[in-house]
mmCIF file of C-alpha atoms in Angstrom:
data_model
loop_
_atom_site.group_PDB
_atom_site.id
_atom_site.type_symbol
_atom_site.label_atom_id
_atom_site.label_comp_id
_atom_site.label_asym_id
_atom_site.label_seq_id
_atom_site.Cartn_x
_atom_site.Cartn_y
_atom_site.Cartn_z
ATOM 1 C CA MET A 15 -7.344 -9.984 26.263
ATOM 2 C CA THR A 16 -4.433 -12.400 25.877
ATOM 3 C CA LEU A 17 -3.908 -14.597 22.839
ATOM 4 C CA LEU A 18 -4.772 -17.667 24.909
ATOM 5 C CA GLY A 19 -7.965 -16.068 26.236
ATOM 6 C CA TRP A 20 -9.015 -15.054 22.733
ATOM 7 C CA LEU A 21 -8.442 -18.589 21.421
ATOM 8 C CA GLU A 22 -10.497 -20.103 24.259
ATOM 9 C CA ASP A 23 -13.402 -17.738 23.543
ATOM 10 C CA GLU A 24 -13.320 -18.540 19.829
ATOM 11 C CA LEU A 25 -13.335 -22.309 20.459
ATOM 12 C CA ARG A 26 -16.154 -21.983 22.987
ATOM 13 C CA ARG A 27 -18.211 -19.897 20.568
ATOM 14 C CA ARG A 28 -17.849 -22.604 17.934
ATOM 15 C CA GLY A 29 -18.720 -25.394 20.324
ATOM 16 C CA ILE A 30 -15.244 -26.979 20.173
ATOM 17 C CA GLU A 31 -13.934 -28.566 23.344
ATOM 18 C CA LEU A 32 -10.186 -29.024 23.833
ATOM 19 C CA THR A 33 -8.078 -29.825 26.857
ATOM 20 C CA ARG A 34 -5.902 -27.175 28.429
ATOM 21 C CA ASP A 35 -2.838 -28.941 27.111
ATOM 22 C CA ASP A 36 -4.284 -28.935 23.591
ATOM 23 C CA ILE A 37 -4.951 -25.207 23.734
ATOM 24 C CA GLU A 38 -1.498 -24.375 25.083
ATOM 25 C CA ARG A 39 0.196 -26.536 22.453
ATOM 26 C CA ILE A 40 -1.801 -24.899 19.637
ATOM 27 C CA THR A 41 -1.036 -21.432 20.999
ATOM 28 C CA ARG A 42 2.679 -22.206 21.263
ATOM 29 C CA ILE A 43 2.805 -23.419 17.632
ATOM 30 C CA ILE A 44 0.966 -20.337 16.415
ATOM 31 C CA GLU A 45 3.334 -18.003 18.248
ATOM 32 C CA GLU A 46 6.418 -19.886 17.028
ATOM 33 C CA ARG A 47 5.304 -19.674 13.398
ATOM 34 C CA GLU A 48 4.148 -16.080 13.757
ATOM 35 C CA TRP A 49 0.770 -16.798 12.221
ATOM 36 C CA ILE A 50 -0.765 -14.139 14.452
ATOM 37 C CA SER A 51 1.282 -10.952 14.499
ATOM 38 C CA ILE A 52 -1.272 -8.452 15.828
ATOM 39 C CA HIS A 53 -3.517 -8.288 18.838
ATOM 40 C CA PRO A 54 -6.959 -9.897 18.246
ATOM 41 C CA GLU A 55 -8.736 -6.750 19.418
ATOM 42 C CA LEU A 56 -6.747 -4.624 16.957
ATOM 43 C CA TYR A 57 -7.585 -7.147 14.218
ATOM 44 C CA ARG A 58 -11.304 -6.838 15.014
ATOM 45 C CA ARG A 59 -11.212 -3.033 14.900
ATOM 46 C CA LEU A 60 -9.278 -3.020 11.623
ATOM 47 C CA MET A 61 -11.810 -5.383 10.079
ATOM 48 C CA GLU A 62 -14.702 -3.152 11.132
ATOM 49 C CA ASP A 63 -13.010 0.000 9.822
ATOM 50 C CA ALA A 64 -12.061 -1.688 6.561
ATOM 51 C CA SER A 65 -15.598 -2.933 5.996
ATOM 52 C CA LYS A 66 -17.082 0.508 6.639
ATOM 53 C CA THR A 67 -14.527 2.340 4.483
ATOM 54 C CA LEU A 68 -14.821 -0.069 1.557
ATOM 55 C CA SER A 69 -18.614 0.119 1.622
ATOM 56 C CA THR A 70 -18.434 3.909 1.415
ATOM 57 C CA GLU A 71 -15.953 3.807 -1.475
ATOM 58 C CA ILE A 72 -17.979 1.200 -3.379
ATOM 59 C CA ASN A 73 -21.168 3.260 -3.139
ATOM 60 C CA ARG A 74 -19.341 6.388 -4.287
ATOM 61 C CA ALA A 75 -17.707 4.530 -7.183
ATOM 62 C CA LYS A 76 -21.062 3.165 -8.369
ATOM 63 C CA GLU A 77 -22.420 6.654 -8.976
ATOM 64 C CA GLU A 78 -19.257 8.042 -10.558
ATOM 65 C CA ILE A 79 -18.633 5.026 -12.789
ATOM 66 C CA GLU A 80 -22.221 5.012 -14.060
ATOM 67 C CA ALA A 81 -21.874 8.633 -15.129
ATOM 68 C CA ILE A 82 -18.527 8.162 -16.909
ATOM 69 C CA LYS A 83 -19.763 4.935 -18.573
ATOM 70 C CA ASN A 84 -22.576 6.865 -20.209
ATOM 71 C CA ARG A 85 -20.131 9.491 -21.453
ATOM 72 C CA PHE A 86 -17.730 6.881 -22.838
ATOM 73 C CA LYS A 87 -20.556 5.145 -24.703
ATOM 74 C CA ASP A 88 -20.826 8.259 -26.866
ATOM 75 C CA THR A 89 -17.172 8.101 -27.950
ATOM 76 C CA VAL A 90 -15.976 4.488 -27.598
ATOM 77 C CA GLN A 91 -17.617 1.412 -29.130
ATOM 78 C CA MET A 92 -17.812 -2.009 -27.455
ATOM 79 C CA LEU A 93 -17.077 -4.667 -30.086
ATOM 80 C CA LYS A 94 -17.501 -8.471 -30.022
ATOM 81 C CA VAL A 95 -14.311 -10.445 -30.655
ATOM 82 C CA ASN A 96 -14.202 -13.866 -32.298
ATOM 83 C CA SER A 97 -12.051 -16.705 -31.005
ATOM 84 C CA ASP A 98 -10.256 -19.238 -33.210
ATOM 85 C CA ILE A 99 -8.347 -22.186 -31.770
ATOM 86 C CA ARG A 100 -6.070 -22.238 -34.826
ATOM 87 C CA PHE A 101 -4.280 -19.161 -33.491
ATOM 88 C CA ASN A 102 -2.645 -21.436 -30.905
ATOM 89 C CA GLU A 103 -0.627 -23.014 -33.720
ATOM 90 C CA LEU A 104 0.656 -19.670 -35.008
ATOM 91 C CA SER A 105 4.399 -19.264 -34.458
ATOM 92 C CA ALA A 106 4.825 -16.412 -31.975
ATOM 93 C CA ILE A 107 7.723 -14.670 -30.273
ATOM 94 C CA GLY A 108 7.098 -13.528 -26.719
ATOM 95 C CA SER A 109 9.468 -11.220 -24.879
ATOM 96 C CA ASP A 110 9.787 -9.875 -21.361
ATOM 97 C CA ALA A 111 12.412 -8.458 -19.014
ATOM 98 C CA SER A 112 12.886 -8.378 -15.279
ATOM 99 C CA ARG A 113 14.842 -6.462 -12.677
ATOM 100 C CA CYS A 114 15.793 -7.066 -9.070
ATOM 101 C CA PRO A 115 17.369 -4.251 -6.993
ATOM 102 C CA MET A 116 20.132 -5.183 -4.582
ATOM 103 C CA PRO A 117 19.965 -3.000 -1.418
ATOM 104 C CA LEU A 118 23.692 -2.592 -0.776
ATOM 105 C CA LEU A 119 25.202 0.363 1.059
ATOM 106 C CA ILE A 120 28.419 0.371 -0.972
ATOM 107 C CA ALA A 121 26.723 1.222 -4.280
ATOM 108 C CA ARG A 122 23.412 1.223 -6.115
ATOM 109 C CA SER A 123 23.022 -2.122 -7.829
ATOM 110 C CA ALA A 124 20.441 -4.297 -9.575
ATOM 111 C CA LEU A 125 20.273 -7.448 -11.651
ATOM 112 C CA VAL A 126 18.374 -7.225 -14.950
ATOM 113 C CA SER A 127 17.694 -9.711 -17.734
ATOM 114 C CA GLY A 128 15.601 -10.067 -20.864
ATOM 115 C CA ILE A 129 14.353 -12.997 -22.910
ATOM 116 C CA ALA A 130 12.627 -13.649 -26.230
ATOM 117 C CA LEU A 131 11.282 -17.126 -26.944
ATOM 118 C CA ARG A 132 9.086 -18.839 -29.526
ATOM 119 C CA HIS A 133 6.018 -20.983 -29.268
ATOM 120 C CA PRO A 134 5.499 -23.418 -30.789
ATOM 121 C CA SER A 135 9.133 -23.877 -31.810
ATOM 122 C CA ASP A 136 12.317 -25.795 -31.071
ATOM 123 C CA ASN A 137 14.490 -22.705 -31.486
ATOM 124 C CA PRO A 138 16.492 -21.756 -28.385
ATOM 125 C CA PRO A 139 15.459 -18.543 -26.621
ATOM 126 C CA SER A 140 17.429 -15.320 -26.934
ATOM 127 C CA ILE A 141 18.627 -14.285 -23.490
ATOM 128 C CA LEU A 142 20.236 -10.912 -22.846
ATOM 129 C CA GLU A 143 21.618 -10.057 -19.452
ATOM 130 C CA GLU A 144 23.441 -7.188 -17.885
ATOM 131 C CA VAL A 145 24.283 -9.533 -14.988
ATOM 132 C CA LEU A 146 24.664 -6.793 -12.377
ATOM 133 C CA ILE A 147 24.289 -3.032 -12.777
ATOM 134 C CA VAL A 148 26.484 -1.208 -10.289
ATOM 135 C CA LEU A 149 26.443 2.587 -10.161
ATOM 136 C CA PRO A 150 28.011 5.010 -7.671
ATOM 137 C CA SER A 151 26.089 5.427 -4.436
ATOM 138 C CA GLU A 152 26.082 9.208 -4.930
ATOM 139 C CA MET A 153 23.569 8.751 -7.780
ATOM 140 C CA SER A 154 20.133 9.663 -6.449
ATOM 141 C CA GLY A 155 17.597 6.922 -5.858
ATOM 142 C CA THR A 156 15.286 8.486 -8.441
ATOM 143 C CA SER A 157 17.975 8.564 -11.126
ATOM 144 C CA PHE A 158 18.907 4.969 -10.380
ATOM 145 C CA ARG A 159 15.279 3.815 -10.785
ATOM 146 C CA PHE A 160 15.080 5.592 -14.148
ATOM 147 C CA TYR A 161 18.355 4.016 -15.244
ATOM 148 C CA VAL A 162 17.430 0.469 -14.243
ATOM 149 C CA SER A 163 13.938 0.758 -15.739
ATOM 150 C CA ALA A 164 15.217 1.998 -19.116
ATOM 151 C CA LYS A 165 18.046 -0.549 -19.209
ATOM 152 C CA CYS A 166 15.653 -3.370 -18.356
ATOM 153 C CA GLU A 167 12.999 -2.317 -20.891
ATOM 154 C CA SER A 168 15.587 -1.998 -23.681
ATOM 155 C CA LEU A 169 16.390 -5.716 -23.331
ATOM 156 C CA ILE A 170 12.903 -6.624 -24.610
ATOM 157 C CA PRO A 171 13.256 -5.225 -28.168
ATOM 158 C CA LEU A 172 16.924 -6.238 -28.316
ATOM 159 C CA SER A 173 16.186 -9.876 -27.477
ATOM 160 C CA VAL A 174 13.382 -9.955 -30.071
ATOM 161 C CA GLN A 175 15.702 -8.568 -32.740
ATOM 162 C CA HIS A 176 18.139 -11.386 -31.999
ATOM 163 C CA GLN A 177 15.364 -13.918 -32.640
ATOM 164 C CA LEU A 178 14.236 -12.206 -35.846
ATOM 165 C CA LEU A 179 17.735 -11.944 -37.312
ATOM 166 C CA ASN A 180 18.854 -15.469 -36.442
ATOM 167 C CA TYR A 181 15.778 -17.590 -37.158
ATOM 168 C CA LYS A 182 12.873 -17.657 -39.594
ATOM 169 C CA PRO A 183 10.163 -14.979 -39.231
ATOM 170 C CA PRO A 184 7.320 -15.741 -36.785
ATOM 171 C CA GLY A 185 3.624 -15.140 -37.323
ATOM 172 C CA ILE A 186 3.525 -12.450 -34.621
ATOM 173 C CA VAL A 187 5.690 -10.742 -31.968
ATOM 174 C CA VAL A 188 4.221 -10.108 -28.515
ATOM 175 C CA ILE A 189 6.130 -7.957 -26.040
ATOM 176 C CA ASP A 190 5.263 -7.531 -22.384
ATOM 177 C CA GLY A 191 4.341 -3.912 -21.787
ATOM 178 C CA PRO A 192 3.502 -0.956 -24.034
ATOM 179 C CA LEU A 193 4.900 -0.063 -27.432
ATOM 180 C CA SER A 194 4.369 3.584 -26.555
ATOM 181 C CA ILE A 195 6.980 5.497 -24.559
ATOM 182 C CA SER A 196 5.938 6.840 -21.191
ATOM 183 C CA GLN A 197 6.425 10.577 -20.773
ATOM 184 C CA TRP A 198 7.492 9.617 -17.249
ATOM 185 C CA TYR A 199 11.020 9.257 -18.614
ATOM 186 C CA ARG A 200 11.091 13.012 -19.259
ATOM 187 C CA GLU A 201 11.004 13.634 -15.520
ATOM 188 C CA ILE A 202 14.669 12.739 -15.142
ATOM 189 C CA PRO A 203 16.893 15.778 -14.499
ATOM 190 C CA ARG A 204 18.812 16.772 -17.616
ATOM 191 C CA ARG A 205 22.028 16.821 -15.623
ATOM 192 C CA ALA A 206 21.825 13.038 -15.150
ATOM 193 C CA LYS A 207 23.703 12.434 -18.402
ATOM 194 C CA LYS A 208 24.240 8.705 -17.860
ATOM 195 C CA VAL A 209 20.503 8.187 -17.335
ATOM 196 C CA VAL A 210 19.559 10.299 -20.357
ATOM 197 C CA GLU A 211 21.873 8.193 -22.517
ATOM 198 C CA VAL A 212 20.325 4.877 -21.454
ATOM 199 C CA ILE A 213 16.819 6.268 -22.048
ATOM 200 C CA ASP A 214 17.876 7.276 -25.563
ATOM 201 C CA GLU A 215 19.220 3.750 -26.107
ATOM 202 C CA PHE A 216 15.884 2.315 -24.959
ATOM 203 C CA ILE A 217 13.895 4.482 -27.394
ATOM 204 C CA ASP A 218 16.275 3.592 -30.245
ATOM 205 C CA ALA A 219 15.951 -0.134 -29.480
ATOM 206 C CA LYS A 220 12.160 0.044 -29.555
ATOM 207 C CA SER A 221 12.186 2.123 -32.752
ATOM 208 C CA ASN A 222 14.555 -0.302 -34.499
ATOM 209 C CA LEU A 223 12.323 -3.249 -33.586
ATOM 210 C CA MET A 224 9.289 -1.524 -35.108
ATOM 211 C CA LYS A 225 11.194 -0.776 -38.305
ATOM 212 C CA LEU A 226 12.453 -4.366 -38.538
ATOM 213 C CA CYS A 227 8.981 -5.858 -38.027
ATOM 214 C CA TYR A 228 7.572 -3.480 -40.633
ATOM 215 C CA GLU A 229 10.249 -4.436 -43.167
ATOM 216 C CA MET A 230 9.712 -8.159 -42.479
ATOM 217 C CA ASP A 231 5.905 -7.759 -42.565
ATOM 218 C CA ILE A 232 5.496 -9.158 -39.026
ATOM 219 C CA PRO A 233 2.659 -8.069 -36.710
ATOM 220 C CA LEU A 234 4.032 -6.495 -33.526
ATOM 221 C CA ILE A 235 1.907 -5.887 -30.432
ATOM 222 C CA GLY A 236 2.500 -4.816 -26.847
ATOM 223 C CA VAL A 237 0.255 -6.147 -24.070
ATOM 224 C CA VAL A 238 -0.189 -4.053 -20.919
ATOM 225 C CA LYS A 239 -1.644 -5.997 -17.989
ATOM 226 C CA ARG A 240 -1.452 -3.288 -15.302
ATOM 227 C CA GLY A 241 -2.721 -0.078 -16.851
ATOM 228 C CA ARG A 242 -2.760 3.128 -14.826
ATOM 229 C CA SER A 243 -3.000 5.418 -17.849
ATOM 230 C CA ARG A 244 -5.910 7.668 -18.836
ATOM 231 C CA TYR A 245 -5.271 7.794 -22.561
ATOM 232 C CA PHE A 246 -8.925 7.138 -23.464
ATOM 233 C CA HIS A 247 -10.034 9.838 -21.023
ATOM 234 C CA ASN A 248 -7.694 12.344 -22.652
ATOM 235 C CA TYR A 249 -8.519 11.284 -26.204
ATOM 236 C CA SER A 250 -12.270 11.563 -25.553
ATOM 237 C CA GLY A 251 -12.037 14.867 -23.679
ATOM 238 C CA LEU A 252 -13.233 13.285 -20.414
ATOM 239 C CA ALA A 253 -10.105 13.778 -18.307
ATOM 240 C CA ASP A 254 -11.864 16.290 -16.022
ATOM 241 C CA GLU A 255 -14.925 14.097 -15.467
ATOM 242 C CA SER A 256 -13.306 11.091 -13.805
ATOM 243 C CA HIS A 257 -10.253 10.332 -11.708
ATOM 244 C CA TYR A 258 -10.299 6.603 -12.477
ATOM 245 C CA SER A 259 -7.919 4.853 -14.863
ATOM 246 C CA ASP A 260 -9.059 3.696 -18.305
ATOM 247 C CA GLN A 261 -8.573 0.096 -17.223
ATOM 248 C CA TYR A 262 -10.888 0.422 -14.222
ATOM 249 C CA VAL A 263 -13.649 2.109 -16.212
ATOM 250 C CA PHE A 264 -13.553 -0.445 -19.023
ATOM 251 C CA HIS A 265 -13.502 -3.227 -16.444
ATOM 252 C CA GLN A 266 -17.048 -2.104 -15.629
ATOM 253 C CA MET A 267 -18.081 -1.870 -19.290
ATOM 254 C CA LEU A 268 -16.546 -4.900 -21.023
ATOM 255 C CA ASN A 269 -17.772 -8.471 -20.843
ATOM 256 C CA TYR A 270 -15.572 -11.445 -21.677
ATOM 257 C CA GLY A 271 -14.820 -11.568 -25.409
ATOM 258 C CA PHE A 272 -15.459 -7.871 -26.054
ATOM 259 C CA ARG A 273 -13.087 -5.002 -26.785
ATOM 260 C CA THR A 274 -13.212 -1.265 -27.185
ATOM 261 C CA SER A 275 -12.718 0.509 -30.464
ATOM 262 C CA SER A 276 -9.160 1.737 -31.041
ATOM 263 C CA ILE A 277 -7.709 5.160 -30.429
ATOM 264 C CA SER A 278 -4.388 6.774 -31.280
ATOM 265 C CA ILE A 279 -2.272 6.554 -28.124
ATOM 266 C CA THR A 280 0.104 9.031 -29.746
ATOM 267 C CA GLU A 281 -2.675 11.580 -30.229
ATOM 268 C CA ALA A 282 -3.962 10.985 -26.699
ATOM 269 C CA ILE A 283 -0.551 11.844 -25.250
ATOM 270 C CA ILE A 284 -0.311 14.945 -27.428
ATOM 271 C CA LYS A 285 -3.718 16.077 -26.136
ATOM 272 C CA TRP A 286 -2.671 15.312 -22.567
ATOM 273 C CA ARG A 287 0.537 17.336 -22.936
ATOM 274 C CA LYS A 288 -1.028 20.064 -25.046
ATOM 275 C CA LYS A 289 1.322 22.721 -23.635
ATOM 276 C CA ALA A 290 4.386 20.772 -24.753
ATOM 277 C CA LYS A 291 5.844 20.970 -28.234
ATOM 278 C CA PRO A 292 5.550 17.709 -30.223
ATOM 279 C CA LYS A 293 9.338 17.295 -30.330
ATOM 280 C CA GLU A 294 9.378 17.355 -26.509
ATOM 281 C CA LEU A 295 7.182 14.252 -26.355
ATOM 282 C CA LEU A 296 9.082 10.973 -26.314
ATOM 283 C CA ILE A 297 6.376 9.112 -28.206
ATOM 284 C CA THR A 298 6.884 11.326 -31.259
ATOM 285 C CA ARG A 299 10.411 9.904 -31.562
ATOM 286 C CA LEU A 300 8.991 6.518 -32.567
ATOM 287 C CA PRO A 301 8.845 5.790 -36.309
ATOM 288 C CA PHE A 302 5.120 4.916 -36.227
ATOM 289 C CA GLU A 303 2.017 6.293 -34.591
ATOM 290 C CA ILE A 304 0.858 3.957 -31.795
ATOM 291 C CA TYR A 305 -2.755 2.755 -31.518
ATOM 292 C CA GLY A 306 -4.463 0.719 -28.827
ATOM 293 C CA PHE A 307 -7.645 -0.846 -27.450
ATOM 294 C CA TYR A 308 -8.791 -2.628 -24.285
ATOM 295 C CA ILE A 309 -10.025 -6.210 -24.426
ATOM 296 C CA LYS A 310 -11.555 -8.470 -21.760
ATOM 297 C CA THR A 311 -9.728 -11.783 -22.168
ATOM 298 C CA SER A 312 -10.431 -13.393 -18.791
ATOM 299 C CA LYS A 313 -13.666 -14.947 -17.564
ATOM 300 C CA ASN A 314 -12.728 -14.034 -13.997
ATOM 301 C CA PRO A 315 -14.773 -10.985 -12.861
ATOM 302 C CA LEU A 316 -11.807 -9.798 -10.773
ATOM 303 C CA THR A 317 -9.335 -9.760 -13.680
ATOM 304 C CA PRO A 318 -9.433 -6.413 -15.522
ATOM 305 C CA PRO A 319 -9.131 -6.039 -19.304
ATOM 306 C CA ILE A 320 -5.697 -5.702 -20.863
ATOM 307 C CA ARG A 321 -4.538 -2.929 -23.182
ATOM 308 C CA VAL A 322 -3.170 -3.970 -26.552
ATOM 309 C CA GLU A 323 -0.953 -1.536 -28.481
ATOM 310 C CA TYR A 324 0.248 -1.763 -32.080
ATOM 311 C CA PRO A 325 2.026 0.473 -34.630
ATOM 312 C CA SER A 326 0.097 2.317 -37.334
ATOM 313 C CA TYR A 327 1.270 -0.048 -40.098
ATOM 314 C CA LEU A 328 -1.182 -2.563 -38.576
ATOM 315 C CA LYS A 329 -4.129 -0.177 -38.645
ATOM 316 C CA ASP A 330 -7.154 -1.920 -40.195
ATOM 317 C CA HIS A 331 -5.897 -5.238 -38.727
ATOM 318 C CA GLU A 332 -7.411 -4.652 -35.285
ATOM 319 C CA ASP A 333 -9.892 -7.526 -35.609
ATOM 320 C CA TRP A 334 -7.109 -10.009 -36.415
ATOM 321 C CA ILE A 335 -5.018 -8.757 -33.486
ATOM 322 C CA ALA A 336 -7.961 -8.965 -31.079
ATOM 323 C CA ASN A 337 -8.832 -12.472 -32.332
ATOM 324 C CA TYR A 338 -5.263 -13.630 -31.684
ATOM 325 C CA VAL A 339 -5.102 -12.149 -28.188
ATOM 326 C CA LEU A 340 -8.450 -13.618 -27.116
ATOM 327 C CA SER A 341 -7.821 -17.019 -28.727
ATOM 328 C CA THR A 342 -4.468 -17.533 -26.995
ATOM 329 C CA ALA A 343 -5.389 -15.968 -23.630
ATOM 330 C CA VAL A 344 -4.700 -18.230 -20.654
ATOM 331 C CA GLN A 345 -7.573 -18.910 -18.249
ATOM 332 C CA THR A 346 -6.129 -19.571 -14.794
ATOM 333 C CA TYR A 347 -6.657 -18.809 -11.116
ATOM 334 C CA ASP A 348 -3.124 -17.376 -11.053
ATOM 335 C CA SER A 349 -3.704 -13.626 -11.349
ATOM 336 C CA GLU A 350 -0.151 -13.129 -12.622
ATOM 337 C CA PHE A 351 -0.983 -14.932 -15.885
ATOM 338 C CA ASP A 352 -4.776 -14.892 -16.162
ATOM 339 C CA GLY A 353 -6.008 -13.436 -19.446
ATOM 340 C CA LEU A 354 -2.564 -12.997 -21.028
ATOM 341 C CA PRO A 355 -1.523 -14.522 -24.383
ATOM 342 C CA PHE A 356 0.159 -17.878 -23.800
ATOM 343 C CA VAL A 357 3.501 -16.880 -25.338
ATOM 344 C CA GLN A 358 3.602 -13.795 -23.110
ATOM 345 C CA CYS A 359 3.077 -16.002 -20.048
ATOM 346 C CA LEU A 360 6.008 -18.182 -21.090
ATOM 347 C CA ALA A 361 8.298 -15.169 -21.507
ATOM 348 C CA HIS A 362 7.172 -13.628 -18.224
ATOM 349 C CA ARG A 363 7.762 -16.881 -16.359
ATOM 350 C CA ASP A 364 11.260 -17.342 -17.742
ATOM 351 C CA ALA A 365 12.356 -13.702 -17.417
ATOM 352 C CA LYS A 366 11.317 -13.149 -13.843
ATOM 353 C CA ILE A 367 14.241 -12.756 -11.454
ATOM 354 C CA ALA A 368 13.283 -13.922 -7.999
ATOM 355 C CA GLY A 369 14.632 -11.965 -5.061
ATOM 356 C CA ARG A 370 15.889 -15.190 -3.519
ATOM 357 C CA ILE A 371 18.209 -15.729 -6.515
ATOM 358 C CA MET A 372 19.706 -12.310 -5.936
ATOM 359 C CA TRP A 373 20.263 -13.097 -2.277
ATOM 360 C CA GLU A 374 21.915 -16.406 -3.181
ATOM 361 C CA VAL A 375 24.405 -14.453 -5.304
ATOM 362 C CA TYR A 376 24.952 -12.094 -2.370
ATOM 363 C CA LYS A 377 25.464 -14.922 0.130
ATOM 364 C CA GLN A 378 27.972 -16.610 -2.157
ATOM 365 C CA ARG A 379 29.935 -13.375 -2.342
ATOM 366 C CA LEU A 380 29.830 -13.096 1.463
ATOM 367 C CA TYR A 381 31.277 -16.595 1.691
ATOM 368 C CA GLU A 382 34.077 -15.776 -0.769
ATOM 369 C CA ILE A 383 34.997 -12.589 1.120
ATOM 370 C CA SER A 384 34.981 -14.360 4.479
ATOM 371 C CA LYS A 385 37.466 -16.938 3.158
ATOM 372 C CA THR A 386 39.936 -14.214 2.147
ATOM 373 C CA GLY A 387 39.723 -12.491 5.512
ATOM 374 C CA GLU A 388 38.201 -9.279 4.098
ATOM 375 C CA ASN A 389 35.889 -7.126 6.200
ATOM 376 C CA LEU A 390 32.323 -8.382 5.609
ATOM 377 C CA SER A 391 30.877 -4.991 6.575
ATOM 378 C CA LEU A 392 32.142 -3.633 3.237
ATOM 379 C CA ILE A 393 29.163 -5.214 1.476
ATOM 380 C CA ALA A 394 26.556 -4.657 4.172
ATOM 381 C CA PRO A 395 22.934 -4.369 2.959
ATOM 382 C CA SER A 396 20.582 -1.521 3.792
ATOM 383 C CA LYS A 397 18.829 -1.610 7.138
ATOM 384 C CA GLY A 398 15.974 -4.077 7.137
ATOM 385 C CA TYR A 399 17.365 -6.331 4.383
ATOM 386 C CA SER A 400 19.216 -9.547 5.117
ATOM 387 C CA PRO A 401 19.965 -12.826 3.341
ATOM 388 C CA LYS A 402 17.235 -15.394 3.898
#
C-alpha cells in the first residue's frame, strides 16, 4: 500500500471527505517534513508486536514484583514523611555537572562544565569549566569515557567548595548524583595511567567536600534520580531473588510522601563485592560511611522514587533530610525535573551543555579554518555526525 492509499483509507474510515488536491497537498507536506519515516504496514505490525510483548512482560513482572515486595517488607520499613513549606526558605547550594562528547576523527574530545549555585541568594554561582578535553585518538573509547566521566563528576564537589570557602555557610548542600563511589571506576585497565590519575582526583575532591561540610557542620546530601543499583537487594540478602533494580521495586511499594528506612550503602557494596578486600573497594576510600534511602517525591505515578545519600555524620538526621527533600521537590510534567529538590533543578538546568552549543563551537572553528585556507578535512567528524 502506498502512503497516499493509506491516507485515503484512514480518512474514509473516519468519515472525512477531502478533495484529491487536498490529499495530495497533505501527503506532500508530510513527506517533506519527514513526519512518516516508515511504511504504514510496518508501523501496524510493530504496534501489534509491541502490544503483545509488553502485555507478556507486565504480567510476568506482576508476579515477580509481588513476591519480592513481600520479602522486602520483612527487612525494609516504609515511613511517612512530613512536609514543611518553611524548607523553601532554607539557604541551599545545588551543584551539577555536564559533559558533551565531540565526535571528531582527529582526537577524542569533549566539553565538560560544573556549577554550584545558591537559592535563595544573591551570591553569584561558582562555575568550573575544562572548556574542551582533547586526548590522543589512540586512547580507547572505554578509557576516554572513564576519563570524561571522572573529570566531569569531580567538578561538582570542587564548585561546591568554592561556594563554601568564598561565601557564608548555607543551610544544606545538594549535589546531583550519589555521594558513594561506583565500583564501575575499578573496571579501567591499570595501564591507563592518565585515567587512573583523574579518578583519584575525583575521589579526593569528593572526600575533601565531605570533610569540609563536616567541619562546617553543614548537611550534605546526594540525590540520584536514575538509579540502576541493587544496593538494597544486596544489603537485605535478596540479590538472587530478583533481577530488578531497587528503584523499580520501591516504585511499586512507595506512595507519595513515603520513604524507605535507611541502609548503609557502604556495607551493601562490601556485601556485593564480598570476594574483594575492603581496600580494593573505592567507597572505602571516603572519609565517612555512606547511608541512603528511597523517597517518593512526585505525585506522578510514572515518576519513580529518588535515592538520597548522606554521610554517616548525619545519621539520626534522616527525618530532617527526608522532610527537606519532600518539601522542596518540584511537581511538574517535565520528567527531567519532576520530584527533584528545587535547588537541584536550578543547578541541572544551568549546568547542562546542549549538543547544539558544541556544534556551534565546531562550526565557528570550521569558519576560521576556511578563512586561512587550511584543509577542512583535518577536523572532520565521525561518520553520521554533522553540524546542524
